[in-house]
XYZ file of N, CA and C in Angstrom:
165
model
N -29.471 -29.819 -42.446
C -30.620 -29.091 -42.561
C -29.922 -27.593 -42.102
N -29.027 -27.607 -41.003
C -28.269 -26.324 -40.688
C -27.654 -25.731 -42.067
N -26.769 -26.644 -42.637
C -26.040 -26.050 -43.955
C -26.887 -25.506 -44.870
N -28.031 -26.164 -45.135
C -28.911 -25.921 -46.365
C -29.988 -25.035 -45.941
N -30.540 -24.584 -44.834
C -31.508 -24.084 -44.616
C -31.341 -23.103 -43.220
N -30.650 -23.524 -42.483
C -30.595 -22.551 -41.114
C -29.536 -21.403 -41.147
N -28.334 -21.810 -41.640
C -27.203 -20.786 -41.499
C -27.467 -19.834 -42.411
N -28.008 -19.859 -43.826
C -28.243 -18.937 -44.872
C -29.177 -17.816 -44.163
N -29.978 -18.342 -43.464
C -31.286 -17.170 -43.005
C -30.718 -16.443 -41.917
N -31.565 -15.261 -41.717
C -31.620 -14.290 -40.789
C -32.681 -14.431 -39.991
N -32.679 -15.292 -39.200
C -33.949 -15.718 -38.403
C -34.507 -14.724 -37.422
N -33.530 -13.904 -36.973
C -34.059 -12.758 -35.924
C -34.935 -11.757 -36.638
N -35.073 -11.728 -37.822
C -35.806 -10.672 -38.744
C -37.135 -11.391 -39.116
N -37.389 -12.683 -38.829
C -38.498 -13.472 -39.250
C -39.610 -13.535 -38.235
N -40.591 -13.764 -38.644
C -41.965 -14.111 -37.554
C -42.045 -15.453 -37.337
N -42.709 -15.878 -36.315
C -42.899 -17.267 -36.215
C -43.414 -17.873 -37.220
N -44.517 -17.528 -37.744
C -45.259 -17.922 -38.976
C -44.241 -18.291 -40.311
N -43.418 -17.226 -40.397
C -42.364 -17.383 -41.469
C -41.482 -18.434 -41.462
N -40.891 -18.742 -40.068
C -40.167 -19.649 -39.691
C -40.806 -21.137 -39.963
N -41.939 -21.248 -39.357
C -42.622 -22.269 -39.573
C -42.964 -22.643 -41.007
N -43.129 -21.633 -41.810
C -43.354 -21.776 -43.349
C -42.283 -22.368 -44.025
N -40.948 -21.545 -43.673
C -39.850 -22.155 -44.278
C -39.338 -23.502 -43.955
N -39.657 -23.945 -42.602
C -39.486 -25.261 -42.260
C -40.126 -26.310 -43.392
N -41.428 -25.912 -43.328
C -42.066 -26.758 -44.075
C -41.706 -26.801 -45.711
N -41.277 -25.662 -46.078
C -40.782 -25.852 -47.435
C -39.446 -26.695 -47.535
N -38.544 -26.504 -46.708
C -37.465 -27.144 -46.404
C -37.642 -28.678 -46.370
N -38.575 -29.287 -45.846
C -39.046 -30.628 -45.425
C -39.529 -30.995 -46.864
N -40.435 -29.994 -47.603
C -40.823 -30.472 -48.809
C -39.970 -30.849 -49.824
N -38.847 -29.756 -50.083
C -37.907 -29.954 -50.765
C -37.075 -30.986 -50.465
N -36.716 -31.381 -49.242
C -35.929 -32.513 -48.853
C -36.534 -33.715 -49.442
N -37.831 -34.023 -49.199
C -38.260 -35.205 -49.481
C -38.786 -35.315 -50.938
N -39.081 -34.403 -51.750
C -39.670 -34.501 -53.248
C -38.348 -33.946 -54.101
N -37.649 -33.085 -53.637
C -36.578 -32.692 -54.930
C -35.160 -33.011 -54.553
N -34.736 -33.252 -53.525
C -33.350 -33.333 -53.120
C -32.954 -34.720 -53.469
N -32.124 -35.062 -54.495
C -31.528 -36.308 -54.859
C -30.490 -36.915 -53.973
N -30.353 -38.173 -53.825
C -29.332 -38.713 -53.025
C -28.569 -39.868 -53.687
N -27.359 -39.846 -53.608
C -26.579 -41.038 -54.094
C -26.972 -42.404 -53.659
N -27.277 -42.388 -52.365
C -27.638 -43.782 -51.673
C -28.941 -44.203 -52.220
N -29.885 -43.310 -52.748
C -31.200 -43.874 -53.307
C -31.093 -43.827 -54.807
N -29.822 -44.215 -55.499
C -29.663 -44.427 -56.818
C -29.995 -42.940 -57.540
N -29.653 -41.753 -57.017
C -29.774 -40.301 -57.506
C -31.186 -40.129 -57.674
N -32.268 -40.536 -56.921
C -33.819 -40.249 -56.850
C -34.083 -39.515 -55.601
N -35.029 -38.721 -55.490
C -35.267 -38.182 -54.061
C -36.140 -39.388 -53.297
N -36.250 -39.058 -51.941
C -36.960 -39.859 -51.098
C -38.331 -40.399 -51.721
N -39.036 -39.566 -52.161
C -40.600 -39.859 -52.693
C -40.495 -40.516 -53.992
N -39.251 -40.083 -54.870
C -39.338 -41.014 -56.060
C -38.696 -42.426 -55.696
N -37.841 -42.557 -54.797
C -37.301 -43.722 -54.222
C -38.594 -44.606 -53.881
N -39.428 -44.185 -52.911
C -40.338 -45.106 -52.449
C -41.618 -45.306 -53.436
N -41.598 -44.405 -54.316
C -42.512 -44.781 -55.137
C -41.781 -45.878 -56.402
N -40.578 -45.945 -56.642
C -40.080 -47.006 -57.324
C -39.974 -48.234 -56.738
N -40.044 -48.190 -55.282
C -40.137 -49.571 -54.459
C -41.658 -49.848 -54.226
N -42.508 -49.209 -54.886
C -43.791 -49.603 -54.508
C -44.301 -49.321 -53.029
N -43.550 -48.558 -52.448
C -43.883 -48.288 -50.808
C -44.316 -46.678 -50.778
N -45.150 -46.381 -51.641
C -45.670 -44.782 -51.448
C -46.323 -44.621 -49.977
N -45.682 -43.795 -49.264
C -46.025 -43.520 -47.793
C -46.642 -42.023 -47.667
């Protein structure tokens, strides 16, 4: 998370709500869009769906 979301941001210029929104967006991206080799090049959500374990 640090490399992908924390280091590129200038947090001192953000409000608390903006920071919380950015964290929420990052978590959504990580679960829904970020593919992983260990999950057969699927996102976490896609992998769970392919395994029949929609959580």
